[in-house]
Amino acid sequence: MTDGISPSLALIADFEEAAEAAREAEEICRREAAMRIAALAEVRSTAFRRLNLVRSAAKAIAEAEEPESAVLLARFVIAQMLGWEEASARQEDVLDRLTPFLTALAAEASRTASPATEPAEKALRCFEDWYRAETGSDFYALFERYIPETPRVDF
């Protein structure tokens, strides 16, 4: 009778091994999926932050009463978006580095862009690269706002 148990134990051991391998494969897949989802979420949030920046700058440029003040108004709007009420020297440097993009955007909006004018998208990418090299982080991370949860109390 022990001979009959031995094949059963071997079968159970095989199934245990297969079940463990399946569990490990699932865990690996879940970790990889979570990493991929996090990477896609980061790309998405950066894309929407970039869109909101460009939209706000373009709106400010379009609403400027004088073409000469359009870039200054766009700088002001962006500083407000970032919560920079009174910009520090470092923040002013960031805004100064962003100004070529705003100038190119204003030129494109007024259709006065000359062949020597850098296209707005190229200027923005150049700024983003500078910021990443300078700080080691993504410029659009500045737009993250932590909002603590507030308890909901019913009276």
PDB file of C-alpha atoms in Angstrom:
ATOM      1  CA  MET A   1       0.000   0.000   0.000  1.00  0.00           C
ATOM      2  CA  THR A   2       2.919   2.356   0.510  1.00  0.00           C
ATOM      3  CA  ASP A   3       3.678   1.986  -3.176  1.00  0.00           C
ATOM      4  CA  GLY A   4       0.250   3.489  -3.949  1.00  0.00           C
ATOM      5  CA  ILE A   5       0.906   6.503  -1.706  1.00  0.00           C
ATOM      6  CA  SER A   6       4.276   7.310  -3.213  1.00  0.00           C
ATOM      7  CA  PRO A   7       2.937   8.255  -6.670  1.00  0.00           C
ATOM      8  CA  SER A   8       0.250  10.381  -4.995  1.00  0.00           C
ATOM      9  CA  LEU A   9       2.870  12.198  -2.943  1.00  0.00           C
ATOM     10  CA  ALA A  10       4.935  12.750  -6.068  1.00  0.00           C
ATOM     11  CA  LEU A  11       1.856  14.109  -7.870  1.00  0.00           C
ATOM     12  CA  ILE A  12       1.076  16.434  -4.970  1.00  0.00           C
ATOM     13  CA  ALA A  13       4.692  17.618  -4.893  1.00  0.00           C
ATOM     14  CA  ASP A  14       4.542  18.324  -8.645  1.00  0.00           C
ATOM     15  CA  PHE A  15       1.311  20.300  -8.234  1.00  0.00           C
ATOM     16  CA  GLU A  16       2.761  22.223  -5.281  1.00  0.00           C
ATOM     17  CA  GLU A  17       5.788  23.112  -7.393  1.00  0.00           C
ATOM     18  CA  ALA A  18       3.563  24.182 -10.300  1.00  0.00           C
ATOM     19  CA  ALA A  19       1.351  26.240  -7.985  1.00  0.00           C
ATOM     20  CA  GLU A  20       4.386  27.964  -6.457  1.00  0.00           C
ATOM     21  CA  ALA A  21       5.807  28.717  -9.919  1.00  0.00           C
ATOM     22  CA  ALA A  22       2.447  30.173 -10.991  1.00  0.00           C
ATOM     23  CA  ARG A  23       2.316  32.320  -7.842  1.00  0.00           C
ATOM     24  CA  GLU A  24       5.842  33.630  -8.464  1.00  0.00           C
ATOM     25  CA  ALA A  25       5.032  34.349 -12.121  1.00  0.00           C
ATOM     26  CA  GLU A  26       1.912  36.255 -11.064  1.00  0.00           C
ATOM     27  CA  GLU A  27       3.867  38.303  -8.494  1.00  0.00           C
ATOM     28  CA  ILE A  28       6.486  39.197 -11.102  1.00  0.00           C
ATOM     29  CA  CYS A  29       3.774  40.190 -13.555  1.00  0.00           C
ATOM     30  CA  ARG A  30       1.995  42.327 -10.937  1.00  0.00           C
ATOM     31  CA  ARG A  31       5.250  44.098  -9.985  1.00  0.00           C
ATOM     32  CA  GLU A  32       6.076  44.767 -13.638  1.00  0.00           C
ATOM     33  CA  ALA A  33       2.521  45.975 -14.314  1.00  0.00           C
ATOM     34  CA  ALA A  34       2.637  48.284 -11.276  1.00  0.00           C
ATOM     35  CA  MET A  35       5.950  49.733 -12.446  1.00  0.00           C
ATOM     36  CA  ARG A  36       4.601  50.214 -15.970  1.00  0.00           C
ATOM     37  CA  ILE A  37       1.410  51.847 -14.674  1.00  0.00           C
ATOM     38  CA  ALA A  38       3.455  54.188 -12.458  1.00  0.00           C
ATOM     39  CA  ALA A  39       5.672  55.129 -15.417  1.00  0.00           C
ATOM     40  CA  LEU A  40       2.636  55.791 -17.625  1.00  0.00           C
ATOM     41  CA  ALA A  41       1.014  57.860 -14.869  1.00  0.00           C
ATOM     42  CA  GLU A  42       4.172  59.967 -14.624  1.00  0.00           C
ATOM     43  CA  VAL A  43       4.226  60.518 -18.398  1.00  0.00           C
ATOM     44  CA  ARG A  44       0.524  61.423 -18.331  1.00  0.00           C
ATOM     45  CA  SER A  45       0.855  63.882 -15.464  1.00  0.00           C
ATOM     46  CA  THR A  46       3.847  65.559 -17.114  1.00  0.00           C
ATOM     47  CA  ALA A  47       1.960  65.835 -20.405  1.00  0.00           C
ATOM     48  CA  PHE A  48      -1.070  67.435 -18.741  1.00  0.00           C
ATOM     49  CA  ARG A  49       1.080  69.784 -16.673  1.00  0.00           C
ATOM     50  CA  ARG A  50       2.928  70.827 -19.831  1.00  0.00           C
ATOM     51  CA  LEU A  51      -0.410  71.340 -21.591  1.00  0.00           C
ATOM     52  CA  ASN A  52      -1.730  73.457 -18.718  1.00  0.00           C
ATOM     53  CA  LEU A  53       1.458  75.536 -18.677  1.00  0.00           C
ATOM     54  CA  VAL A  54       1.296  76.209 -22.420  1.00  0.00           C
ATOM     55  CA  ARG A  55      -2.456  76.864 -22.298  1.00  0.00           C
ATOM     56  CA  SER A  56      -2.100  79.349 -19.453  1.00  0.00           C
ATOM     57  CA  ALA A  57       0.859  81.097 -21.080  1.00  0.00           C
ATOM     58  CA  ALA A  58      -0.929  81.294 -24.447  1.00  0.00           C
ATOM     59  CA  LYS A  59      -4.058  82.665 -22.780  1.00  0.00           C
ATOM     60  CA  ALA A  60      -2.045  85.305 -20.909  1.00  0.00           C
ATOM     61  CA  ILE A  61      -0.248  86.299 -24.108  1.00  0.00           C
ATOM     62  CA  ALA A  62      -3.542  86.558 -25.993  1.00  0.00           C
ATOM     63  CA  GLU A  63      -5.135  88.655 -23.234  1.00  0.00           C
ATOM     64  CA  ALA A  64      -2.224  91.088 -22.905  1.00  0.00           C
ATOM     65  CA  GLU A  65      -3.282  94.617 -23.768  1.00  0.00           C
ATOM     66  CA  GLU A  66       0.094  95.481 -25.283  1.00  0.00           C
ATOM     67  CA  PRO A  67       2.268  93.020 -27.216  1.00  0.00           C
ATOM     68  CA  GLU A  68       5.287  94.265 -25.271  1.00  0.00           C
ATOM     69  CA  SER A  69       3.733  93.194 -21.977  1.00  0.00           C
ATOM     70  CA  ALA A  70       2.580  89.756 -23.173  1.00  0.00           C
ATOM     71  CA  VAL A  71       5.701  87.886 -22.065  1.00  0.00           C
ATOM     72  CA  LEU A  72       5.740  89.643 -18.686  1.00  0.00           C
ATOM     73  CA  LEU A  73       2.093  88.774 -18.127  1.00  0.00           C
ATOM     74  CA  ALA A  74       2.760  85.129 -19.053  1.00  0.00           C
ATOM     75  CA  ARG A  75       5.710  85.043 -16.620  1.00  0.00           C
ATOM     76  CA  PHE A  76       3.473  86.447 -13.899  1.00  0.00           C
ATOM     77  CA  VAL A  77       0.759  83.861 -14.579  1.00  0.00           C
ATOM     78  CA  ILE A  78       3.271  81.005 -14.474  1.00  0.00           C
ATOM     79  CA  ALA A  79       4.782  82.313 -11.236  1.00  0.00           C
ATOM     80  CA  GLN A  80       1.285  82.371  -9.734  1.00  0.00           C
ATOM     81  CA  MET A  81       0.610  78.828 -10.955  1.00  0.00           C
ATOM     82  CA  LEU A  82       3.749  77.738  -9.119  1.00  0.00           C
ATOM     83  CA  GLY A  83       2.770  79.618  -5.979  1.00  0.00           C
ATOM     84  CA  TRP A  84       5.666  82.045  -6.323  1.00  0.00           C
ATOM     85  CA  GLU A  85       4.145  85.242  -4.929  1.00  0.00           C
ATOM     86  CA  GLU A  86       7.519  86.922  -4.429  1.00  0.00           C
ATOM     87  CA  ALA A  87      10.014  85.006  -6.524  1.00  0.00           C
ATOM     88  CA  SER A  88      13.406  84.301  -5.001  1.00  0.00           C
ATOM     89  CA  ALA A  89      16.606  84.744  -7.006  1.00  0.00           C
ATOM     90  CA  ARG A  90      16.516  81.043  -7.895  1.00  0.00           C
ATOM     91  CA  GLN A  91      12.885  81.257  -8.987  1.00  0.00           C
ATOM     92  CA  GLU A  92      13.667  84.373 -11.050  1.00  0.00           C
ATOM     93  CA  ASP A  93      16.445  82.394 -12.742  1.00  0.00           C
ATOM     94  CA  VAL A  94      13.943  79.663 -13.627  1.00  0.00           C
ATOM     95  CA  LEU A  95      11.517  82.250 -15.024  1.00  0.00           C
ATOM     96  CA  ASP A  96      14.369  83.912 -16.952  1.00  0.00           C
ATOM     97  CA  ARG A  97      15.263  80.554 -18.490  1.00  0.00           C
ATOM     98  CA  LEU A  98      11.607  80.042 -19.414  1.00  0.00           C
ATOM     99  CA  THR A  99      11.372  83.458 -21.107  1.00  0.00           C
ATOM    100  CA  PRO A 100      12.727  82.332 -24.529  1.00  0.00           C
ATOM    101  CA  PHE A 101       9.818  79.877 -24.712  1.00  0.00           C
ATOM    102  CA  LEU A 102       7.337  82.616 -23.805  1.00  0.00           C
ATOM    103  CA  THR A 103       8.907  84.969 -26.357  1.00  0.00           C
ATOM    104  CA  ALA A 104       8.679  82.300 -29.062  1.00  0.00           C
ATOM    105  CA  LEU A 105       5.082  81.532 -28.075  1.00  0.00           C
ATOM    106  CA  ALA A 106       4.197  85.235 -28.268  1.00  0.00           C
ATOM    107  CA  ALA A 107       5.904  85.539 -31.657  1.00  0.00           C
ATOM    108  CA  GLU A 108       4.033  82.513 -32.978  1.00  0.00           C
ATOM    109  CA  ALA A 109       0.754  83.852 -31.591  1.00  0.00           C
ATOM    110  CA  SER A 110       1.242  87.218 -33.279  1.00  0.00           C
ATOM    111  CA  ARG A 111       2.554  85.565 -36.430  1.00  0.00           C
ATOM    112  CA  THR A 112       5.656  87.735 -36.281  1.00  0.00           C
ATOM    113  CA  ALA A 113       7.960  84.789 -35.868  1.00  0.00           C
ATOM    114  CA  SER A 114      10.968  85.288 -38.064  1.00  0.00           C
ATOM    115  CA  PRO A 115      13.046  82.395 -39.367  1.00  0.00           C
ATOM    116  CA  ALA A 116      15.576  83.282 -36.667  1.00  0.00           C
ATOM    117  CA  THR A 117      12.964  82.910 -33.916  1.00  0.00           C
ATOM    118  CA  GLU A 118      13.252  79.611 -32.127  1.00  0.00           C
ATOM    119  CA  PRO A 119      10.000  77.618 -32.335  1.00  0.00           C
ATOM    120  CA  ALA A 120       8.115  77.568 -29.045  1.00  0.00           C
ATOM    121  CA  GLU A 121       8.142  73.778 -28.682  1.00  0.00           C
ATOM    122  CA  LYS A 122      11.899  73.600 -29.205  1.00  0.00           C
ATOM    123  CA  ALA A 123      12.431  76.423 -26.701  1.00  0.00           C
ATOM    124  CA  LEU A 124      10.244  74.667 -24.132  1.00  0.00           C
ATOM    125  CA  ARG A 125      12.076  71.347 -24.584  1.00  0.00           C
ATOM    126  CA  CYS A 126      15.384  73.190 -24.243  1.00  0.00           C
ATOM    127  CA  PHE A 127      14.174  74.760 -20.988  1.00  0.00           C
ATOM    128  CA  GLU A 128      12.976  71.379 -19.682  1.00  0.00           C
ATOM    129  CA  ASP A 129      16.370  69.839 -20.473  1.00  0.00           C
ATOM    130  CA  TRP A 130      18.171  72.713 -18.731  1.00  0.00           C
ATOM    131  CA  TYR A 131      15.978  72.385 -15.646  1.00  0.00           C
ATOM    132  CA  ARG A 132      16.492  68.610 -15.454  1.00  0.00           C
ATOM    133  CA  ALA A 133      20.275  69.013 -15.825  1.00  0.00           C
ATOM    134  CA  GLU A 134      20.349  71.851 -13.287  1.00  0.00           C
ATOM    135  CA  THR A 135      18.173  70.300 -10.584  1.00  0.00           C
ATOM    136  CA  GLY A 136      18.071  66.587 -11.339  1.00  0.00           C
ATOM    137  CA  SER A 137      14.288  66.659 -11.385  1.00  0.00           C
ATOM    138  CA  ASP A 138      11.455  67.320 -13.777  1.00  0.00           C
ATOM    139  CA  PHE A 139      10.264  70.949 -13.969  1.00  0.00           C
ATOM    140  CA  TYR A 140       6.640  69.858 -13.888  1.00  0.00           C
ATOM    141  CA  ALA A 141       7.127  68.277 -10.467  1.00  0.00           C
ATOM    142  CA  LEU A 142       6.937  71.869  -9.168  1.00  0.00           C
ATOM    143  CA  PHE A 143       3.238  71.792  -9.999  1.00  0.00           C
ATOM    144  CA  GLU A 144       2.543  68.919  -7.589  1.00  0.00           C
ATOM    145  CA  ARG A 145       0.429  70.030  -4.699  1.00  0.00           C
ATOM    146  CA  TYR A 146      -0.039  67.905  -1.609  1.00  0.00           C
ATOM    147  CA  ILE A 147      -3.565  68.314  -0.354  1.00  0.00           C
ATOM    148  CA  PRO A 148      -4.069  66.690   3.021  1.00  0.00           C
ATOM    149  CA  GLU A 149      -7.279  64.831   3.523  1.00  0.00           C
ATOM    150  CA  THR A 150      -9.689  66.634   5.742  1.00  0.00           C
ATOM    151  CA  PRO A 151     -12.049  64.656   7.894  1.00  0.00           C
ATOM    152  CA  ARG A 152     -15.666  64.841   6.950  1.00  0.00           C
ATOM    153  CA  VAL A 153     -17.774  65.594   9.961  1.00  0.00           C
ATOM    154  CA  ASP A 154     -21.518  65.494   9.926  1.00  0.00           C
ATOM    155  CA  PHE A 155     -23.358  67.377  12.637  1.00  0.00           C
TER     156      PHE A 155
END
